Short mmCIF file of C-alpha atoms in Angstrom, two decimals:
data_model
loop_
_atom_site.label_atom_id
_atom_site.label_comp_id
_atom_site.label_asym_id
_atom_site.label_seq_id
_atom_site.Cartn_x
_atom_site.Cartn_y
_atom_site.Cartn_z
CA UNK A 1 -17.88 12.90 -3.03
CA UNK A 2 -17.17 11.59 0.43
CA UNK A 3 -13.73 11.72 1.58
CA UNK A 4 -14.31 8.39 3.44
CA UNK A 5 -13.30 6.70 -0.02
CA UNK A 6 -9.68 7.46 0.63
CA UNK A 7 -9.08 5.66 4.05
CA UNK A 8 -10.48 2.75 2.48
CA UNK A 9 -6.81 2.19 1.06
CA UNK A 10 -5.04 -0.28 2.65
CA UNK A 11 -1.96 0.54 4.69
CA UNK A 12 0.97 -0.59 6.94
CA UNK A 13 3.33 1.21 8.74
CA UNK A 14 6.82 1.74 8.14
CA UNK A 15 9.71 3.30 9.38
CA UNK A 16 11.92 4.39 6.50
CA UNK A 17 15.72 5.53 7.25
CA UNK A 18 18.51 6.94 5.60
CA UNK A 19 22.01 8.35 6.08
CA UNK A 20 23.53 11.61 5.41
CA UNK A 21 27.22 12.58 6.21
CA UNK A 22 27.26 9.59 8.64
CA UNK A 23 24.10 11.37 10.31
CA UNK A 24 21.05 8.85 10.77
CA UNK A 25 17.16 9.78 9.92
CA UNK A 26 13.94 8.23 10.15
CA UNK A 27 10.06 8.86 9.50
CA UNK A 28 6.89 6.90 9.73
CA UNK A 29 5.59 6.34 6.25
CA UNK A 30 2.38 4.54 5.07
CA UNK A 31 2.83 4.84 1.38
CA UNK A 32 5.15 1.91 0.35
CA UNK A 33 4.29 -1.19 -2.25
CA UNK A 34 6.59 -3.56 -4.18
CA UNK A 35 6.79 -2.51 -7.65
CA UNK A 36 8.47 -5.19 -9.50
CA UNK A 37 9.81 -9.18 -8.46
CA UNK A 38 12.42 -9.32 -10.82
CA UNK A 39 14.30 -7.68 -9.65
CA UNK A 40 12.62 -6.76 -6.28
CA UNK A 41 12.03 -3.16 -6.21
CA UNK A 42 9.64 -1.43 -3.47
CA UNK A 43 8.00 2.23 -4.23
CA UNK A 44 8.15 4.89 -1.33
CA UNK A 45 6.19 8.30 -1.27
CA UNK A 46 8.20 11.08 0.71
CA UNK A 47 7.21 14.44 1.60
CA UNK A 48 9.72 16.49 -0.07
CA UNK A 49 9.80 18.87 2.76
CA UNK A 50 10.91 16.00 5.23
CA UNK A 51 14.68 15.98 6.31
CA UNK A 52 14.70 11.92 5.27
CA UNK A 53 14.07 12.66 1.59
CA UNK A 54 17.17 15.02 1.66
CA UNK A 55 18.80 11.91 3.36
CA UNK A 56 17.68 9.68 0.58
CA UNK A 57 18.48 12.06 -2.33
CA UNK A 58 21.65 12.35 -0.79
CA UNK A 59 22.98 8.97 0.22
CA UNK A 60 20.59 7.27 -2.50
CA UNK A 61 20.13 4.26 -0.16
CA UNK A 62 16.86 3.89 2.43
CA UNK A 63 15.97 0.98 4.61
CA UNK A 64 11.98 0.45 5.60
CA UNK A 65 11.52 -1.57 8.68
CA UNK A 66 8.19 -2.94 8.75
CA UNK A 67 6.49 -2.22 11.91
CA UNK A 68 4.88 -4.36 14.55
CA UNK A 69 0.93 -4.40 15.78
CA UNK A 70 2.67 -3.69 19.30
CA UNK A 71 5.13 -0.84 18.19
CA UNK A 72 4.21 1.93 21.07
CA UNK A 73 2.74 5.30 20.59
CA UNK A 74 5.82 6.87 21.89
CA UNK A 75 8.40 4.53 19.77
CA UNK A 76 6.04 6.07 16.68
CA UNK A 77 5.73 9.57 17.79
CA UNK A 78 9.21 9.81 17.77
CA UNK A 79 9.91 8.97 14.11
CA UNK A 80 6.63 10.63 12.81
CA UNK A 81 6.02 13.38 14.84
CA UNK A 82 9.40 14.84 15.60
CA UNK A 83 12.27 16.15 13.20
CA UNK A 84 15.52 14.78 13.08
CA UNK A 85 16.92 18.31 12.77
CA UNK A 86 16.08 18.59 16.60
CA UNK A 87 16.49 15.33 17.86
CA UNK A 88 18.74 12.60 17.21
CA UNK A 89 15.78 9.47 16.93
CA UNK A 90 18.81 7.05 16.96
CA UNK A 91 19.74 7.95 20.18
CA UNK A 92 17.79 5.15 22.07
CA UNK A 93 16.98 2.92 19.15
CA UNK A 94 18.33 -0.10 18.70
CA UNK A 95 19.48 -0.68 15.11
CA UNK A 96 22.11 -1.74 12.64
CA UNK A 97 23.75 -0.33 9.67
CA UNK A 98 22.92 -2.04 6.35
CA UNK A 99 25.05 -3.17 3.50
CA UNK A 100 23.95 0.04 1.69
CA UNK A 101 25.27 2.35 5.08
CA UNK A 102 21.79 3.09 6.03
CA UNK A 103 20.84 2.35 9.44
CA UNK A 104 17.88 -0.19 9.57
CA UNK A 105 16.15 0.16 12.71
CA UNK A 106 15.28 -3.15 14.58
CA UNK A 107 13.30 -2.08 17.62
CA UNK A 108 9.23 -3.34 17.20
CA UNK A 109 9.66 -3.86 13.70
CA UNK A 110 8.83 -7.49 11.86
CA UNK A 111 10.65 -7.27 8.68
CA UNK A 112 13.41 -4.95 7.08
CA UNK A 113 13.87 -4.28 3.26
CA UNK A 114 17.23 -2.20 2.27
CA UNK A 115 17.29 -0.46 -0.59
CA UNK A 116 19.61 1.21 -3.21
CA UNK A 117 17.69 4.15 -5.06
CA UNK A 118 17.03 3.36 -8.84
CA UNK A 119 14.91 6.39 -9.56
CA UNK A 120 12.62 8.77 -8.42
CA UNK A 121 9.53 10.98 -9.64
CA UNK A 122 8.45 14.28 -8.41
CA UNK A 123 4.71 14.41 -7.73
CA UNK A 124 3.82 17.61 -6.23
CA UNK A 125 4.61 17.35 -2.28
CA UNK A 126 6.03 14.61 -2.35
CA UNK A 127 8.45 12.30 -4.51
CA UNK A 128 8.31 9.10 -5.27
CA UNK A 129 11.37 6.65 -5.02
CA UNK A 130 12.06 3.81 -6.60
CA UNK A 131 14.35 1.18 -5.33
CA UNK A 132 16.42 -2.13 -5.62
CA UNK A 133 15.87 -4.34 -2.76
CA UNK A 134 19.44 -5.44 -2.20
CA UNK A 135 18.94 -6.90 1.43
CA UNK A 136 15.87 -7.95 3.39
CA UNK A 137 14.70 -10.42 6.07
CA UNK A 138 12.25 -11.36 8.89
CA UNK A 139 12.87 -9.99 12.33
CA UNK A 140 10.38 -11.41 13.95
CA UNK A 141 6.67 -12.87 13.66
CA UNK A 142 4.46 -10.82 15.64
CA UNK A 143 1.78 -9.23 12.82
CA UNK A 144 2.65 -6.09 11.01
CA UNK A 145 0.81 -3.18 12.02
CA UNK A 146 -1.89 -1.92 9.41
CA UNK A 147 -2.99 1.51 9.58
CA UNK A 148 -6.82 0.15 10.13
CA UNK A 149 -5.57 -1.76 13.34
CA UNK A 150 -3.41 1.22 14.61
CA UNK A 151 -6.65 3.97 13.96
CA UNK A 152 -9.44 1.44 15.17
CA UNK A 153 -7.97 -1.10 17.79
CA UNK A 154 -5.43 1.54 19.41
CA UNK A 155 -8.14 4.26 19.16
CA UNK A 156 -10.30 1.56 20.98
CA UNK A 157 -7.86 2.10 23.79
CA UNK A 158 -7.86 5.65 24.26
CA UNK A 159 -10.57 7.97 25.97
CA UNK A 160 -13.55 8.36 24.36
CA UNK A 161 -12.48 12.09 24.18
CA UNK A 162 -9.33 11.46 22.16
CA UNK A 163 -8.81 13.01 19.24
CA UNK A 164 -10.17 11.04 16.65
CA UNK A 165 -7.90 10.47 13.18
CA UNK A 166 -8.62 12.63 10.44
CA UNK A 167 -6.83 12.96 7.13
CA UNK A 168 -6.53 16.65 7.10
CA UNK A 169 -2.99 17.80 8.57
CA UNK A 170 -2.53 18.17 12.97
CA UNK A 171 -5.56 20.16 14.43
CA UNK A 172 -7.22 20.71 17.53
CA UNK A 173 -9.15 17.87 18.51
CA UNK A 174 -12.41 17.54 20.43
CA UNK A 175 -12.63 19.25 23.07
CA UNK A 176 -10.68 16.28 26.04
CA UNK A 177 -11.47 16.89 29.56
CA UNK A 178 -8.02 17.42 31.01
CA UNK A 179 -6.67 19.57 27.93
CA UNK A 180 -7.89 22.84 25.93
CA UNK A 181 -7.02 21.27 22.45
CA UNK A 182 -4.49 18.55 21.34
CA UNK A 183 -3.01 17.92 17.87
CA UNK A 184 -2.39 14.69 15.97
CA UNK A 185 0.03 13.23 13.72
CA UNK A 186 -2.36 12.44 10.68
CA UNK A 187 0.11 9.67 9.85
CA UNK A 188 0.95 8.09 13.25
CA UNK A 189 -1.72 9.31 15.20
CA UNK A 190 0.69 10.73 17.92
CA UNK A 191 -0.92 13.16 19.98
CA UNK A 192 0.72 16.53 20.98
CA UNK A 193 -1.02 18.13 24.12
CA UNK A 194 0.25 21.58 24.29
CA UNK A 195 -0.97 22.06 28.14
CA UNK A 196 1.54 18.76 28.36
CA UNK A 197 4.19 19.53 26.12
CA UNK A 198 6.67 17.28 25.57
CA UNK A 199 9.36 17.28 28.28
CA UNK A 200 11.07 14.07 26.69
CA UNK A 201 12.29 15.89 23.87
CA UNK A 202 12.71 19.32 25.61
CA UNK A 203 9.28 20.92 24.58
CA UNK A 204 7.96 22.61 27.88
CA UNK A 205 4.61 21.87 29.22
CA UNK A 206 2.51 25.26 27.56
CA UNK A 207 4.34 25.25 24.30
CA UNK A 208 1.50 26.12 21.65
CA UNK A 209 1.14 23.69 18.94
CA UNK A 210 2.38 26.84 16.21
CA UNK A 211 5.39 27.24 18.30
CA UNK A 212 6.82 23.78 17.37
CA UNK A 213 9.48 23.62 14.87
CA UNK A 214 7.90 23.86 12.04
CA UNK A 215 10.11 21.49 10.10
CA UNK A 216 9.38 18.80 11.89
CA UNK A 217 9.81 15.33 10.22
CA UNK A 218 6.21 14.40 10.50
CA UNK A 219 5.19 12.72 7.36
CA UNK A 220 1.68 14.41 6.64
CA UNK A 221 -1.01 12.34 5.15
CA UNK A 222 0.15 12.15 1.57
CA UNK B 1 17.36 -13.44 3.49
CA UNK B 2 13.63 -14.71 4.40
CA UNK B 3 11.12 -13.91 1.48
CA UNK B 4 8.60 -13.54 4.20
CA UNK B 5 9.58 -10.09 4.74
CA UNK B 6 8.25 -9.15 1.71
CA UNK B 7 4.63 -10.85 2.56
CA UNK B 8 4.94 -8.36 5.66
CA UNK B 9 3.86 -5.65 3.27
CA UNK B 10 0.35 -4.70 3.99
CA UNK B 11 -2.03 -4.25 0.81
CA UNK B 12 -5.77 -3.86 0.00
CA UNK B 13 -7.02 -5.51 -3.25
CA UNK B 14 -8.11 -3.12 -5.91
CA UNK B 15 -9.63 -3.73 -9.32
CA UNK B 16 -8.41 -1.02 -11.63
CA UNK B 17 -10.69 -0.43 -14.80
CA UNK B 18 -9.54 1.67 -18.24
CA UNK B 19 -11.46 1.92 -21.38
CA UNK B 20 -10.08 2.27 -24.68
CA UNK B 21 -11.93 2.93 -28.31
CA UNK B 22 -14.87 2.15 -26.29
CA UNK B 23 -14.10 -0.75 -25.02
CA UNK B 24 -13.75 -1.52 -21.39
CA UNK B 25 -10.93 -4.18 -19.10
CA UNK B 26 -9.82 -4.31 -15.69
CA UNK B 27 -7.59 -6.36 -13.46
CA UNK B 28 -6.80 -7.21 -9.64
CA UNK B 29 -4.02 -4.93 -8.43
CA UNK B 30 -2.55 -4.59 -4.65
CA UNK B 31 0.09 -2.21 -5.19
CA UNK B 32 -1.72 0.96 -4.61
CA UNK B 33 -1.15 4.40 -2.51
CA UNK B 34 -2.22 7.97 -2.24
CA UNK B 35 1.05 10.16 -3.28
CA UNK B 36 0.31 13.81 -2.22
CA UNK B 37 -3.40 15.27 -0.77
CA UNK B 38 -3.31 18.39 -2.42
CA UNK B 39 -4.11 17.92 -5.24
CA UNK B 40 -5.22 14.21 -4.32
CA UNK B 41 -3.28 11.82 -6.29
CA UNK B 42 -2.78 7.96 -6.21
CA UNK B 43 -0.05 5.82 -7.86
CA UNK B 44 -0.55 2.13 -8.94
CA UNK B 45 1.78 -0.05 -10.38
CA UNK B 46 0.58 -1.99 -13.34
CA UNK B 47 2.22 -5.34 -15.33
CA UNK B 48 3.45 -3.82 -18.75
CA UNK B 49 1.96 -7.27 -20.20
CA UNK B 50 -1.43 -6.78 -19.09
CA UNK B 51 -4.39 -4.93 -21.22
CA UNK B 52 -5.36 -2.66 -19.02
CA UNK B 53 -1.85 -1.33 -19.24
CA UNK B 54 -2.59 -0.57 -22.48
CA UNK B 55 -5.64 1.08 -22.09
CA UNK B 56 -4.37 3.40 -19.39
CA UNK B 57 -1.89 4.23 -21.72
CA UNK B 58 -4.29 5.28 -24.11
CA UNK B 59 -6.86 6.65 -22.82
CA UNK B 60 -4.95 7.90 -19.83
CA UNK B 61 -7.60 7.43 -17.47
CA UNK B 62 -8.62 4.83 -15.26
CA UNK B 63 -10.47 4.09 -11.50
CA UNK B 64 -10.03 2.19 -8.93
CA UNK B 65 -12.55 -0.03 -7.11
CA UNK B 66 -11.88 -0.63 -3.63
CA UNK B 67 -12.84 -3.96 -2.99
CA UNK B 68 -15.12 -5.19 -0.21
CA UNK B 69 -13.87 -8.22 2.09
CA UNK B 70 -16.74 -10.12 1.07
CA UNK B 71 -16.01 -10.02 -2.78
CA UNK B 72 -16.04 -13.45 -3.74
CA UNK B 73 -13.46 -16.04 -5.45
CA UNK B 74 -15.17 -15.99 -8.72
CA UNK B 75 -15.26 -12.40 -8.97
CA UNK B 76 -11.88 -11.57 -8.29
CA UNK B 77 -10.83 -14.79 -10.13
CA UNK B 78 -12.19 -13.09 -13.45
CA UNK B 79 -10.42 -10.08 -13.04
CA UNK B 80 -7.38 -11.26 -11.41
CA UNK B 81 -6.86 -14.24 -13.93
CA UNK B 82 -8.75 -13.89 -17.02
CA UNK B 83 -7.49 -11.59 -19.95
CA UNK B 84 -9.78 -9.16 -21.45
CA UNK B 85 -8.57 -10.31 -25.12
CA UNK B 86 -10.87 -13.20 -24.45
CA UNK B 87 -13.65 -12.20 -22.59
CA UNK B 88 -15.65 -9.50 -21.76
CA UNK B 89 -15.04 -8.83 -17.77
CA UNK B 90 -17.80 -6.52 -17.76
CA UNK B 91 -20.75 -8.20 -19.33
CA UNK B 92 -22.36 -9.56 -16.26
CA UNK B 93 -20.64 -6.93 -14.05
CA UNK B 94 -22.54 -3.68 -12.68
CA UNK B 95 -20.56 -0.96 -12.99
CA UNK B 96 -21.21 2.50 -14.30
CA UNK B 97 -19.26 5.22 -16.92
CA UNK B 98 -17.72 7.89 -14.68
CA UNK B 99 -16.71 11.37 -15.51
CA UNK B 100 -13.54 10.48 -17.32
CA UNK B 101 -15.13 7.68 -19.69
CA UNK B 102 -13.43 5.16 -17.38
CA UNK B 103 -15.75 2.36 -16.36
CA UNK B 104 -16.24 2.11 -12.77
CA UNK B 105 -16.96 -1.24 -11.12
CA UNK B 106 -19.49 -1.23 -8.50
CA UNK B 107 -20.21 -5.01 -7.54
CA UNK B 108 -18.46 -5.80 -3.99
CA UNK B 109 -16.51 -2.19 -3.99
CA UNK B 110 -16.72 -0.42 -0.69
CA UNK B 111 -15.54 3.05 -2.12
CA UNK B 112 -14.12 3.99 -5.58
CA UNK B 113 -11.63 6.45 -7.26
CA UNK B 114 -11.89 7.93 -10.45
CA UNK B 115 -8.28 9.60 -11.99
CA UNK B 116 -6.78 11.19 -14.88
CA UNK B 117 -3.15 10.01 -15.71
CA UNK B 118 -0.51 13.01 -14.69
CA UNK B 119 2.53 10.79 -15.32
CA UNK B 120 4.26 7.31 -15.43
CA UNK B 121 7.44 5.98 -14.48
CA UNK B 122 8.93 2.96 -16.69
CA UNK B 123 10.14 0.56 -13.77
CA UNK B 124 11.20 -2.94 -15.30
CA UNK B 125 8.17 -5.10 -15.96
CA UNK B 126 5.56 -2.49 -14.23
CA UNK B 127 4.76 1.03 -14.56
CA UNK B 128 3.59 3.41 -11.89
CA UNK B 129 0.90 5.65 -13.07
CA UNK B 130 0.56 8.44 -11.05
CA UNK B 131 -3.14 10.12 -11.64
CA UNK B 132 -5.19 12.94 -10.09
CA UNK B 133 -8.19 11.53 -8.57
CA UNK B 134 -10.97 13.89 -9.87
CA UNK B 135 -14.10 11.87 -8.61
CA UNK B 136 -14.60 9.60 -5.85
CA UNK B 137 -16.93 7.93 -3.24
CA UNK B 138 -18.08 5.50 -0.79
CA UNK B 139 -20.06 2.85 -1.92
CA UNK B 140 -20.64 0.57 1.15
CA UNK B 141 -19.65 0.03 4.46
CA UNK B 142 -18.64 -3.32 4.53
CA UNK B 143 -15.19 -3.55 5.55
CA UNK B 144 -12.43 -3.21 2.66
CA UNK B 145 -10.62 -6.63 1.52
CA UNK B 146 -7.15 -6.19 3.17
CA UNK B 147 -4.41 -8.75 1.15
CA UNK B 148 -4.11 -10.21 4.95
CA UNK B 149 -7.48 -11.04 5.35
CA UNK B 150 -7.92 -12.48 2.08
CA UNK B 151 -4.87 -15.17 2.51
CA UNK B 152 -5.29 -15.73 6.00
CA UNK B 153 -9.46 -15.70 6.42
CA UNK B 154 -10.48 -16.74 3.10
CA UNK B 155 -7.80 -19.73 3.16
CA UNK B 156 -9.31 -20.49 6.77
CA UNK B 157 -12.23 -21.58 4.98
CA UNK B 158 -10.55 -23.59 2.30
CA UNK B 159 -9.47 -27.31 3.07
CA UNK B 160 -6.39 -27.87 4.27
CA UNK B 161 -4.33 -29.23 1.77
CA UNK B 162 -5.72 -26.01 -0.94
CA UNK B 163 -2.22 -24.47 -2.35
CA UNK B 164 -1.15 -21.83 0.22
CA UNK B 165 -0.10 -18.45 -1.21
CA UNK B 166 3.08 -17.86 -2.33
CA UNK B 167 4.52 -14.57 -3.86
CA UNK B 168 5.86 -16.73 -6.57
CA UNK B 169 3.97 -17.49 -10.05
CA UNK B 170 1.45 -19.74 -10.66
CA UNK B 171 2.82 -23.21 -9.67
CA UNK B 172 1.78 -26.67 -8.84
CA UNK B 173 -0.08 -27.07 -5.55
CA UNK B 174 0.50 -29.10 -2.81
CA UNK B 175 -1.27 -32.28 -3.58
CA UNK B 176 -5.25 -31.59 -3.25
CA UNK B 177 -6.90 -35.18 -2.88
CA UNK B 178 -9.52 -34.64 -5.59
CA UNK B 179 -6.56 -33.19 -8.31
CA UNK B 180 -3.32 -33.93 -9.19
CA UNK B 181 -2.11 -29.94 -9.36
CA UNK B 182 -3.88 -26.98 -9.18
CA UNK B 183 -2.66 -23.14 -9.93
CA UNK B 184 -3.06 -19.93 -7.96
CA UNK B 185 -2.95 -16.51 -8.89
CA UNK B 186 -0.48 -14.97 -6.99
CA UNK B 187 -2.32 -11.93 -6.55
CA UNK B 188 -6.17 -13.03 -6.43
CA UNK B 189 -5.24 -16.29 -5.10
CA UNK B 190 -7.95 -17.73 -7.95
CA UNK B 191 -7.05 -21.38 -8.26
CA UNK B 192 -7.17 -23.34 -11.72
CA UNK B 193 -7.36 -26.77 -11.47
CA UNK B 194 -6.92 -28.34 -14.66
CA UNK B 195 -9.00 -31.47 -13.95
CA UNK B 196 -11.70 -28.82 -13.77
CA UNK B 197 -11.02 -26.63 -16.53
CA UNK B 198 -13.15 -23.34 -16.33
CA UNK B 199 -16.10 -23.96 -18.16
CA UNK B 200 -17.66 -20.84 -17.56
CA UNK B 201 -15.19 -19.18 -19.58
CA UNK B 202 -14.93 -21.60 -22.22
CA UNK B 203 -11.47 -24.06 -20.96
CA UNK B 204 -12.63 -27.46 -21.22
CA UNK B 205 -11.79 -29.85 -18.33
CA UNK B 206 -8.41 -31.21 -19.15
CA UNK B 207 -6.87 -27.83 -20.28
CA UNK B 208 -3.24 -27.84 -18.97
CA UNK B 209 -2.05 -24.60 -17.20
CA UNK B 210 0.58 -24.45 -20.24
CA UNK B 211 -2.12 -24.49 -22.62
CA UNK B 212 -3.73 -21.93 -21.02
CA UNK B 213 -3.71 -18.48 -23.16
CA UNK B 214 -0.51 -16.90 -22.04
CA UNK B 215 -1.45 -13.36 -22.30
CA UNK B 216 -4.07 -13.55 -19.65
CA UNK B 217 -4.24 -10.22 -17.63
CA UNK B 218 -3.00 -12.17 -14.43
CA UNK B 219 -1.55 -9.28 -12.79
CA UNK B 220 1.73 -11.24 -11.33
CA UNK B 221 2.67 -10.57 -7.77
CA UNK B 222 4.47 -7.13 -8.48
#
């Protein structure tokens, strides 16, 4: 029973966005597949705790931006680690409003699918949403990001002491030379370093991981 | 509206196997993801026409073998193109019977997950099966096959005139030098050449694609 088995499932990296009462939110997800081709439907698995989950249930529409291999860490970290309850994730991001009213993030996306929810299935901590694709298009021809690329190639550029991806929830990293411990989003790999904080999003240096808003929109490894 | 958008979704290549009345069957699938981590559950999307679908509904157990990058074409073709109604797919394949009674194919697999069905959701031509993973393990350390690898690298070794992957159902290929037309499994890329037939499985040379059993276990692109 080697847990490594689960890491051999192949995934992409996607940005699932929705709308509620005129507000936009989005999050990183990896669990998405096409279900049928006639009509074109897709399924995504979203954590019930996440704000995006509430938005999808409310508006019954969402979009999926398929992220590019070159999507930068801070962009993925914004959508994968921050909560839309605390920050407006769409403030500095290029997007347009789709046919359904859902926002479609265009930055660092190679393609998008826009979806009307057909049905949902509760599965413990997550809900699988199945929707009909009502619009879609190519955006650019960069290769799409895969989970494997993100964790092997991107980590390849990090210092050896950087925490390696773990399937489990955020945890203390292997001791890094300049920090006591860092925390890693188990989906996107975003690293939170308490010694540094996250000044860009109003988190002062020295803020312990435990004191971060616990309602953040982190999509834990499903 | 460029259909290329759908091809940017990342997938692996999996062999989903089940059991019914002591008989085994399995098929190639690409639509699989983990849903929750506590407990560990996964979802797969299976075409209702497929024999494996009936087996899963009957026994409510299945296994998923995560295929290796080196899985050969004839192996993938056997599970992706043939029907268990016509051939015993397990005859010459290395497998073992798992805890649930489902067969677990070990040939060309890097890892497996064995599953008890929890619930299912009908989605038009397909059903999404969600199951709890009751056993799993690593098998070998080869890289797992991805859809992208299969269609780019594997095709890279084929002649330029070989049919390229199409999302649509089996269709006439671009004219190949030695054949009138070939047909391609939209999931696994298995090429059926009517001029050659499939002597290995009792299909004589000259058998038109249209005359192949139409109840085959081909998992059409979902």
